[in-house]
Short mmCIF file of C-alpha atoms and ligand atoms in Angstrom, two decimals:
data_model
loop_
_atom_site.label_atom_id
_atom_site.label_comp_id
_atom_site.label_asym_id
_atom_site.label_seq_id
_atom_site.Cartn_x
_atom_site.Cartn_y
_atom_site.Cartn_z
CA MET A 254 -10.18 30.77 -47.93
CA THR A 255 -11.59 32.23 -44.38
CA LYS A 256 -10.29 35.67 -43.95
CA LEU A 257 -9.82 36.61 -40.14
CA LEU A 258 -9.23 40.11 -38.55
CA ILE A 259 -7.04 39.57 -35.54
CA THR A 260 -7.16 42.81 -33.40
CA GLY A 261 -3.97 43.25 -30.81
CA GLY A 262 -2.26 40.85 -33.24
CA ALA A 263 1.05 42.51 -32.97
CA GLY A 264 1.02 41.47 -28.98
CA PHE A 265 2.22 38.32 -27.17
CA ILE A 266 -1.10 35.93 -27.27
CA GLY A 267 -2.54 37.97 -30.49
CA SER A 268 0.86 37.21 -32.63
CA ASN A 269 0.83 33.30 -31.43
CA PHE A 270 -2.59 33.23 -32.76
CA VAL A 271 -1.55 34.75 -36.16
CA HIS A 272 1.28 32.36 -36.67
CA TYR A 273 -0.88 29.58 -35.38
CA ALA A 274 -3.75 30.55 -37.97
CA LEU A 275 -1.50 31.03 -41.08
CA ALA A 276 -0.21 27.44 -40.50
CA HIS A 277 -3.59 26.48 -41.99
CA PRO A 278 -3.10 27.08 -45.78
CA ASP A 279 -7.04 28.01 -46.37
CA VAL A 280 -6.59 31.11 -43.74
CA SER A 281 -5.56 34.52 -44.43
CA VAL A 282 -5.28 37.06 -41.85
CA THR A 283 -5.25 40.73 -41.28
CA VAL A 284 -3.88 42.15 -38.28
CA LEU A 285 -5.57 45.43 -36.65
CA ASP A 286 -3.05 47.03 -34.14
CA LYS A 287 -2.19 50.23 -32.62
CA LEU A 288 1.20 49.05 -31.54
CA THR A 289 1.37 50.58 -28.23
CA TYR A 290 4.50 49.83 -25.95
CA ALA A 291 3.34 46.26 -26.20
CA GLY A 292 2.94 45.90 -29.61
CA SER A 293 5.94 44.70 -31.98
CA LEU A 294 5.97 44.11 -35.63
CA ALA A 295 9.17 41.93 -34.96
CA SER A 296 6.78 39.24 -33.68
CA LEU A 297 5.03 39.28 -37.20
CA THR A 298 7.97 38.26 -39.51
CA GLY A 299 7.98 35.41 -41.54
CA LEU A 300 4.60 35.07 -42.22
CA PRO A 301 3.26 34.24 -45.90
CA GLU A 302 3.14 37.54 -47.62
CA ASP A 303 0.08 36.66 -49.85
CA ARG A 304 -2.01 35.76 -46.99
CA PHE A 305 -1.28 38.25 -44.11
CA ARG A 306 -1.74 42.03 -44.05
CA PHE A 307 -1.06 44.70 -41.20
CA VAL A 308 -3.21 47.65 -40.69
CA HIS A 309 -1.96 49.99 -38.16
CA GLY A 310 -5.05 51.41 -36.29
CA ASP A 311 -7.11 51.71 -33.03
CA ILE A 312 -9.97 49.46 -32.38
CA CYS A 313 -11.63 52.63 -31.09
CA ASP A 314 -11.78 54.29 -34.30
CA SER A 315 -15.16 53.12 -35.65
CA ALA A 316 -15.04 53.88 -39.29
CA LEU A 317 -11.92 51.67 -39.55
CA VAL A 318 -13.17 48.80 -37.90
CA THR A 319 -16.60 48.91 -39.62
CA GLU A 320 -14.50 48.70 -43.01
CA LEU A 321 -12.52 46.05 -41.83
CA PHE A 322 -15.30 44.13 -40.72
CA GLY A 323 -16.94 44.16 -44.00
CA GLU A 324 -14.16 42.73 -45.63
CA HIS A 325 -13.56 39.53 -43.34
CA ASP A 326 -15.66 36.39 -42.16
CA ALA A 327 -14.67 36.45 -38.72
CA VAL A 328 -12.89 38.65 -35.91
CA VAL A 329 -10.82 37.55 -32.94
CA HIS A 330 -10.38 40.28 -30.60
CA TYR A 331 -7.15 40.24 -28.45
CA ALA A 332 -6.41 43.83 -28.21
CA ALA A 333 -5.93 45.08 -24.82
CA GLU A 334 -4.25 46.97 -21.96
CA SER A 335 -3.03 43.80 -20.50
CA HIS A 336 -0.93 44.63 -17.45
CA ASN A 337 -2.34 44.79 -13.66
CA ASP A 338 0.59 46.83 -12.76
CA ASN A 339 0.18 49.43 -15.24
CA SER A 340 -3.61 49.51 -14.47
CA LEU A 341 -2.74 50.37 -10.79
CA SER A 342 -0.35 53.48 -11.94
CA GLY A 343 -2.56 54.44 -14.91
CA PRO A 344 -6.13 52.92 -15.51
CA ALA A 345 -7.04 55.56 -18.25
CA PRO A 346 -6.04 53.46 -21.26
CA PHE A 347 -7.65 50.38 -19.79
CA VAL A 348 -11.06 51.86 -19.63
CA GLN A 349 -10.49 53.38 -23.06
CA THR A 350 -9.30 50.34 -24.94
CA ASN A 351 -10.86 47.49 -23.10
CA LEU A 352 -14.23 49.36 -22.61
CA ILE A 353 -14.65 51.66 -25.46
CA GLY A 354 -12.64 49.56 -28.02
CA THR A 355 -14.85 46.44 -27.22
CA PHE A 356 -17.89 48.39 -27.54
CA THR A 357 -16.52 49.79 -30.85
CA LEU A 358 -16.24 46.63 -32.03
CA LEU A 359 -19.63 45.29 -31.03
CA GLU A 360 -21.07 48.08 -32.63
CA ALA A 361 -19.54 47.13 -36.10
CA ALA A 362 -20.40 43.16 -35.46
CA ARG A 363 -23.92 44.38 -35.03
CA ALA A 364 -23.82 46.53 -38.36
CA THR A 365 -22.08 43.65 -40.18
CA GLY A 366 -22.85 40.82 -38.78
CA ILE A 367 -19.61 39.13 -38.74
CA ARG A 368 -18.84 36.24 -36.28
CA TYR A 369 -16.94 37.55 -33.34
CA HIS A 370 -14.71 35.90 -30.83
CA HIS A 371 -14.19 37.83 -27.51
CA ILE A 372 -10.53 36.79 -25.78
CA SER A 373 -10.98 37.45 -22.09
CA THR A 374 -9.22 36.20 -18.74
CA ASP A 375 -10.14 34.15 -16.03
CA GLU A 376 -9.22 37.38 -13.54
CA VAL A 377 -12.75 38.63 -14.30
CA TYR A 378 -13.86 35.81 -11.75
CA GLY A 379 -11.74 37.50 -8.81
CA ASP A 380 -9.58 34.89 -7.06
CA LEU A 381 -9.59 31.84 -4.89
CA GLU A 382 -8.47 30.90 -1.72
CA PHE A 383 -5.48 28.82 -1.43
CA ASP A 384 -7.50 25.68 0.02
CA ASP A 385 -10.68 26.24 -1.98
CA PRO A 386 -11.31 22.84 -3.45
CA GLU A 387 -13.58 24.50 -6.43
CA ARG A 388 -11.81 26.27 -9.44
CA PHE A 389 -13.25 28.54 -11.69
CA THR A 390 -16.33 27.54 -14.15
CA GLU A 391 -18.48 29.50 -16.58
CA SER A 392 -20.96 30.24 -13.92
CA THR A 393 -18.50 31.53 -11.36
CA PRO A 394 -19.85 35.10 -10.53
CA TYR A 395 -17.86 37.73 -11.69
CA ASN A 396 -15.82 39.59 -8.96
CA PRO A 397 -12.67 41.41 -10.55
CA SER A 398 -10.14 42.87 -8.20
CA SER A 399 -7.84 45.56 -10.44
CA PRO A 400 -8.61 48.27 -12.98
CA TYR A 401 -7.39 45.96 -15.69
CA SER A 402 -9.71 42.96 -14.73
CA SER A 403 -12.80 45.01 -13.84
CA THR A 404 -12.43 46.49 -17.57
CA LYS A 405 -11.86 43.04 -19.05
CA ALA A 406 -14.99 41.87 -16.75
CA GLY A 407 -17.10 44.99 -18.25
CA SER A 408 -16.16 44.02 -21.91
CA ASP A 409 -17.41 40.65 -21.40
CA LEU A 410 -20.61 41.80 -20.11
CA LEU A 411 -20.95 43.76 -23.18
CA VAL A 412 -20.37 41.08 -25.35
CA ARG A 413 -23.11 39.26 -23.58
CA ALA A 414 -25.49 42.17 -23.87
CA TRP A 415 -24.94 42.53 -27.62
CA VAL A 416 -25.54 38.84 -28.39
CA ARG A 417 -28.77 39.03 -26.22
CA SER A 418 -30.25 42.14 -27.34
CA PHE A 419 -28.99 42.39 -31.02
CA GLY A 420 -28.18 38.73 -32.06
CA VAL A 421 -24.42 39.48 -32.52
CA GLN A 422 -22.85 36.22 -33.41
CA ALA A 423 -19.99 36.22 -30.65
CA THR A 424 -18.48 33.63 -28.40
CA ILE A 425 -16.09 34.23 -25.14
CA SER A 426 -13.10 32.61 -24.08
CA ASN A 427 -11.40 33.11 -20.43
CA CYS A 428 -7.90 31.98 -20.26
CA SER A 429 -5.86 31.46 -17.56
CA ASN A 430 -1.92 32.87 -17.38
CA ASN A 431 -0.05 32.57 -20.52
CA TYR A 432 3.65 31.95 -21.06
CA GLY A 433 5.86 31.32 -23.95
CA PRO A 434 7.89 33.20 -26.72
CA ARG A 435 7.24 36.98 -27.64
CA GLN A 436 5.84 38.10 -24.38
CA HIS A 437 6.51 41.55 -23.00
CA VAL A 438 9.36 41.64 -20.33
CA GLU A 439 7.01 43.37 -18.04
CA LYS A 440 5.27 40.28 -17.28
CA PHE A 441 6.39 37.65 -14.53
CA ILE A 442 8.08 34.89 -16.52
CA PRO A 443 9.81 36.91 -19.16
CA ARG A 444 10.86 39.39 -16.36
CA GLN A 445 12.51 36.86 -14.55
CA ILE A 446 14.22 34.98 -17.26
CA THR A 447 15.68 38.31 -18.78
CA ASN A 448 16.84 39.31 -15.18
CA VAL A 449 18.93 36.30 -14.66
CA ILE A 450 20.36 36.89 -18.14
CA ASP A 451 21.37 40.18 -16.90
CA GLY A 452 22.72 38.85 -13.97
CA VAL A 453 19.92 40.44 -11.70
CA ARG A 454 18.14 38.45 -9.17
CA PRO A 455 14.51 37.91 -9.93
CA ARG A 456 11.76 39.89 -7.87
CA LEU A 457 8.82 38.12 -6.04
CA TYR A 458 5.98 39.98 -4.82
CA GLY A 459 4.83 39.90 -1.19
CA ASP A 460 5.74 36.30 0.15
CA GLY A 461 6.04 34.84 -3.38
CA LEU A 462 3.15 32.37 -2.67
CA ASN A 463 0.54 33.53 -4.84
CA VAL A 464 -0.81 31.10 -7.26
CA ARG A 465 -1.30 31.17 -11.16
CA ASP A 466 -2.47 28.45 -13.23
CA TRP A 467 -0.05 28.42 -16.20
CA ILE A 468 -0.98 27.57 -20.02
CA HIS A 469 1.34 27.63 -22.84
CA ALA A 470 0.29 30.36 -25.55
CA ASP A 471 0.33 27.73 -28.26
CA ASP A 472 -2.35 25.75 -26.32
CA HIS A 473 -4.63 29.16 -26.16
CA SER A 474 -4.08 29.31 -29.33
CA SER A 475 -5.26 26.10 -30.50
CA ALA A 476 -8.44 26.43 -28.12
CA VAL A 477 -9.29 29.76 -29.49
CA MET A 478 -9.38 27.97 -33.17
CA ARG A 479 -11.37 24.92 -31.86
CA ILE A 480 -14.13 27.63 -30.49
CA LEU A 481 -14.12 29.51 -33.68
CA GLU A 482 -14.72 26.20 -35.60
CA ALA A 483 -17.22 24.49 -33.43
CA GLY A 484 -18.02 26.73 -30.25
CA ARG A 485 -21.68 27.68 -30.01
CA VAL A 486 -22.55 31.47 -30.13
CA GLY A 487 -23.65 33.16 -26.90
CA GLU A 488 -21.29 30.38 -25.00
CA THR A 489 -18.40 31.09 -22.92
CA TYR A 490 -15.52 28.79 -22.44
CA LEU A 491 -12.94 28.52 -19.85
CA ILE A 492 -9.26 27.73 -21.29
CA GLY A 493 -6.92 26.19 -18.94
CA ALA A 494 -4.27 23.23 -18.96
CA ASP A 495 -3.95 22.45 -15.06
CA GLY A 496 -0.76 24.36 -14.54
CA GLU A 497 -1.20 26.02 -11.07
CA LYS A 498 2.15 26.82 -9.37
CA THR A 499 3.17 29.29 -6.64
CA ASN A 500 5.12 32.08 -7.85
CA ARG A 501 8.21 30.58 -5.94
CA ASP A 502 7.82 27.48 -7.78
CA VAL A 503 8.36 29.17 -10.95
CA VAL A 504 10.99 31.56 -10.24
CA GLU A 505 12.81 28.29 -8.58
CA ALA A 506 12.08 26.27 -11.75
CA ILE A 507 13.50 29.06 -13.96
CA LEU A 508 16.70 29.57 -11.68
CA GLN A 509 17.56 25.80 -11.45
CA MET A 510 17.18 25.75 -15.45
CA MET A 511 19.44 28.65 -15.96
CA GLY A 512 22.14 27.30 -13.56
CA GLN A 513 21.39 29.55 -10.54
CA PRO A 514 21.05 28.63 -6.92
CA THR A 515 17.08 28.00 -6.30
CA ASP A 516 17.14 30.82 -3.60
CA ALA A 517 18.66 33.39 -5.64
CA TYR A 518 15.45 35.75 -5.53
CA ASP A 519 14.37 38.60 -3.50
CA LEU A 520 11.05 39.31 -2.06
CA VAL A 521 9.71 42.99 -2.99
CA THR A 522 6.88 45.19 -2.16
CA ASP A 523 3.58 43.37 -2.73
CA ARG A 524 1.04 44.39 -5.49
CA PRO A 525 -1.83 46.54 -4.10
CA GLY A 526 -5.09 44.22 -4.43
CA HIS A 527 -2.75 41.02 -5.26
CA ASP A 528 -5.24 38.17 -6.38
CA LYS A 529 -4.25 34.85 -4.27
CA ARG A 530 -5.15 32.46 -6.56
CA TYR A 531 -6.33 31.48 -10.09
CA ALA A 532 -7.55 27.90 -11.29
CA ILE A 533 -9.36 26.75 -14.38
CA ASP A 534 -12.22 24.14 -14.87
CA TRP A 535 -11.70 23.52 -18.44
CA SER A 536 -14.13 20.58 -18.63
CA LYS A 537 -16.64 22.38 -20.78
CA LEU A 538 -14.24 23.04 -23.48
CA SER A 539 -12.64 19.41 -23.36
CA ASP A 540 -16.39 17.85 -22.88
CA GLU A 541 -18.16 19.72 -25.73
CA LEU A 542 -15.30 20.53 -28.04
CA GLY A 543 -12.77 17.44 -27.89
CA TRP A 544 -10.17 20.18 -26.99
CA THR A 545 -6.92 19.47 -24.81
CA PRO A 546 -3.77 20.96 -24.37
CA THR A 547 -0.40 19.70 -26.07
CA TYR A 548 1.96 21.13 -23.61
CA GLN A 549 1.62 18.35 -20.85
CA SER A 550 4.62 19.29 -19.13
CA PHE A 551 5.43 22.65 -17.53
CA PRO A 552 9.24 22.27 -17.40
CA ASP A 553 9.63 21.55 -21.00
CA GLY A 554 7.54 24.69 -21.79
CA ILE A 555 9.63 26.81 -19.51
CA ALA A 556 12.75 25.35 -21.05
CA ASP A 557 11.71 26.29 -24.71
CA THR A 558 10.55 29.61 -23.16
CA ILE A 559 14.19 30.29 -21.58
CA ALA A 560 15.84 29.11 -24.92
CA TRP A 561 13.65 31.70 -26.72
CA TYR A 562 14.68 34.22 -24.60
CA ARG A 563 18.33 33.66 -24.72
CA ASP A 564 18.10 33.39 -28.49
CA ASN A 565 16.23 36.54 -29.00
CA GLU A 566 17.77 39.37 -27.17
CA ALA A 567 17.31 41.82 -30.18
CA TRP A 568 13.60 41.14 -29.65
CA TRP A 569 13.25 41.88 -25.99
CA ARG A 570 16.18 44.26 -25.30
CA PRO A 571 14.59 47.58 -26.41
CA GLN A 572 11.64 46.90 -23.79
CA LYS A 573 13.62 46.10 -20.68
CA ALA A 574 15.16 49.37 -19.25
CA GLU A 575 11.78 51.03 -19.65
CA ALA A 576 9.83 48.16 -17.72
CA GLU A 577 12.62 47.87 -15.01
CA ALA A 578 12.42 51.70 -14.43
CA LYS A 579 8.57 51.32 -14.09
CA TYR A 580 9.19 48.89 -11.40
CA ALA A 581 12.06 50.71 -9.88
CA ALA A 582 9.54 53.35 -9.14
CA VAL A 583 7.36 51.49 -7.00
CA GLY A 584 9.85 49.44 -5.27
CA GLN A 585 9.36 46.44 -7.19
P1 NAD B 1023 -0.25 42.25 -24.98
O1 NAD B 1023 -0.21 43.60 -24.20
O2 NAD B 1023 0.91 41.52 -25.21
O3 NAD B 1023 -0.66 42.79 -26.57
C1 NAD B 1023 -1.83 43.53 -26.40
C2 NAD B 1023 -1.88 44.01 -28.00
O4 NAD B 1023 -2.97 44.90 -28.14
C3 NAD B 1023 -0.62 45.07 -28.45
O5 NAD B 1023 -0.05 44.46 -29.59
C4 NAD B 1023 -1.00 46.42 -28.57
O6 NAD B 1023 -0.22 47.43 -29.41
C5 NAD B 1023 -2.47 46.19 -28.98
N1 NAD B 1023 -3.53 47.43 -28.45
C6 NAD B 1023 -3.45 47.67 -27.35
N2 NAD B 1023 -4.56 48.92 -27.48
C7 NAD B 1023 -4.91 48.79 -28.73
C8 NAD B 1023 -5.97 49.52 -29.42
N3 NAD B 1023 -6.51 50.34 -28.66
N4 NAD B 1023 -6.33 49.60 -30.52
C9 NAD B 1023 -5.50 48.21 -31.20
N5 NAD B 1023 -4.46 47.60 -30.68
C10 NAD B 1023 -4.27 47.75 -29.45
O7 NAD B 1023 -1.52 41.46 -24.56
P2 NAD B 1023 -1.63 39.92 -24.29
O8 NAD B 1023 -0.87 39.47 -22.93
O9 NAD B 1023 -0.97 39.36 -25.64
O10 NAD B 1023 -3.05 39.84 -24.03
C11 NAD B 1023 -3.88 39.39 -25.38
C12 NAD B 1023 -5.43 39.52 -25.01
O11 NAD B 1023 -5.58 38.11 -24.22
C13 NAD B 1023 -5.98 40.31 -23.93
O12 NAD B 1023 -7.20 40.60 -24.24
C14 NAD B 1023 -5.64 39.76 -22.62
O13 NAD B 1023 -6.76 40.30 -21.71
C15 NAD B 1023 -5.99 38.39 -22.85
N6 NAD B 1023 -5.37 37.40 -21.78
C16 NAD B 1023 -4.20 37.51 -21.57
C17 NAD B 1023 -3.48 36.46 -20.73
C18 NAD B 1023 -2.04 36.52 -20.30
O14 NAD B 1023 -1.71 35.67 -19.61
N7 NAD B 1023 -1.18 37.30 -21.20
C19 NAD B 1023 -4.26 35.50 -20.58
C20 NAD B 1023 -5.87 35.62 -20.49
C21 NAD B 1023 -6.44 36.72 -21.38
O1 DAU B 1024 -4.76 35.29 -15.28
C1 DAU B 1024 -4.66 35.73 -16.61
C2 DAU B 1024 -4.00 37.26 -16.51
O2 DAU B 1024 -2.47 36.65 -16.46
C3 DAU B 1024 -4.10 37.96 -18.03
O3 DAU B 1024 -5.33 38.59 -18.07
C4 DAU B 1024 -3.29 39.22 -17.72
O4 DAU B 1024 -3.23 39.91 -18.94
C5 DAU B 1024 -1.73 38.73 -17.63
O5 DAU B 1024 -0.95 39.68 -17.51
C6 DAU B 1024 -1.70 37.90 -16.21
O6 DAU B 1024 -1.78 38.50 -14.96
P1 DAU B 1024 -1.16 38.59 -13.72
O7 DAU B 1024 -1.09 39.78 -13.08
O8 DAU B 1024 -1.37 37.30 -13.23
O9 DAU B 1024 0.50 38.39 -14.41
P2 DAU B 1024 1.88 39.02 -14.25
O10 DAU B 1024 2.60 38.20 -15.32
O11 DAU B 1024 1.77 40.31 -13.85
O12 DAU B 1024 2.13 38.19 -12.98
C7 DAU B 1024 2.08 36.93 -12.50
C8 DAU B 1024 2.28 36.63 -10.73
O13 DAU B 1024 3.76 36.78 -10.69
C9 DAU B 1024 1.26 37.49 -10.05
O14 DAU B 1024 0.85 37.03 -8.94
C10 DAU B 1024 2.23 38.75 -9.65
C11 DAU B 1024 3.43 37.97 -9.69
N1 DAU B 1024 4.52 38.89 -10.03
C12 DAU B 1024 4.67 39.76 -11.18
C13 DAU B 1024 5.90 40.31 -11.51
C14 DAU B 1024 5.91 41.19 -12.62
C15 DAU B 1024 6.11 38.78 -9.07
O15 DAU B 1024 5.75 38.09 -7.97
N2 DAU B 1024 6.89 39.73 -9.62
C16 DAU B 1024 7.13 40.25 -10.68
O16 DAU B 1024 8.21 40.99 -10.99
#
């Protein structure tokens, strides 16, 4: 039995990985999660009771983290403050969780020798011009734009230093924008789907032409598992699925699939410092570890996601009013 500790396992991508990992009968999982506004125990239902445990706690709690590390074979660190817009209105929890939290985990990894995988983002590389023929690679210089991405960049650099200076057995992955079920309604795709369900027009920041490189969360999970199985310690792997789309493209697809006119959206105040474009070259992961994404069709993935939000209103409804109140306060 492989015993995995998953931080942030009650969040969007962490819970996806928990479900994915527990589909392997030889894996047991402990989730360590603080249950912030972004965490939901409702994302962790239907799991095998004999192989799953939930621990309510903070990754900044050194004693708790060190005790848990001693009981597991590997840790996959998803816990974070994850939303750029929140980091602009209140950066303090981002510094605490993303930097101090990661530091706390690395010190526990150093003390226990546990295998550690660090989940990060393509946003650490800053952004690309719309016509740049290059995509991000593992050697692109770090150039983060927001409080969120700068704290993620700092956490990645801590991992690299703990590998080099202390021999911590770590790998890092930097993934592009995820979509799929159980994503908080503050994020772009679920916000627009649930707006349409509520009869509200989707909102696009600025001119709506910023580009994101979308990947289904199931594909992110399979890539992380592959890195855990076969990734080389000390290495960074970029995860992507050739999913570049403008925000307008995405909203128009959602509107069309939900039976609305494709121009039934509004342009609103832009995000300060809004990154223009992300694009991932994932050839290292493919060439070295033989990984490929399974969601080849973005429309199919979006259709599945729309169906999930239609079928699971009880999951997202409690989040919706608070998320929209935050946006209304800044004209978005
Ligand atoms: P999320 O906001 O949905 O979930 C974060 C989870 O972490 C929540 O369950 C929350 O309760 C928990 N958490 C927060 N602070 C904590 C603390 N101090 N101690 C313990 N638990 C805490 O985030 P997500 O979108 O699932 O992102 C997960 C990870 O993936 C993050 O590290 C993020 O940077 C990274 N990532 C996200 C994306 C994306 O598109 N969402 C893409 C690439 C990388
Ligand atoms: O690239 C990976 C990153 O993707 C992750 O590290 C982050 O955790 C994750 O939140 C995501 O960051 P983004 O800022 O790209 O995602 P968000 O869903 O907030 O926005 C996606 C795009 O849509 C971005 O260009 C801003 C735009 N947007 C967002 C919202 C919420 C809108 O136009 N309207 C909106 O209402």
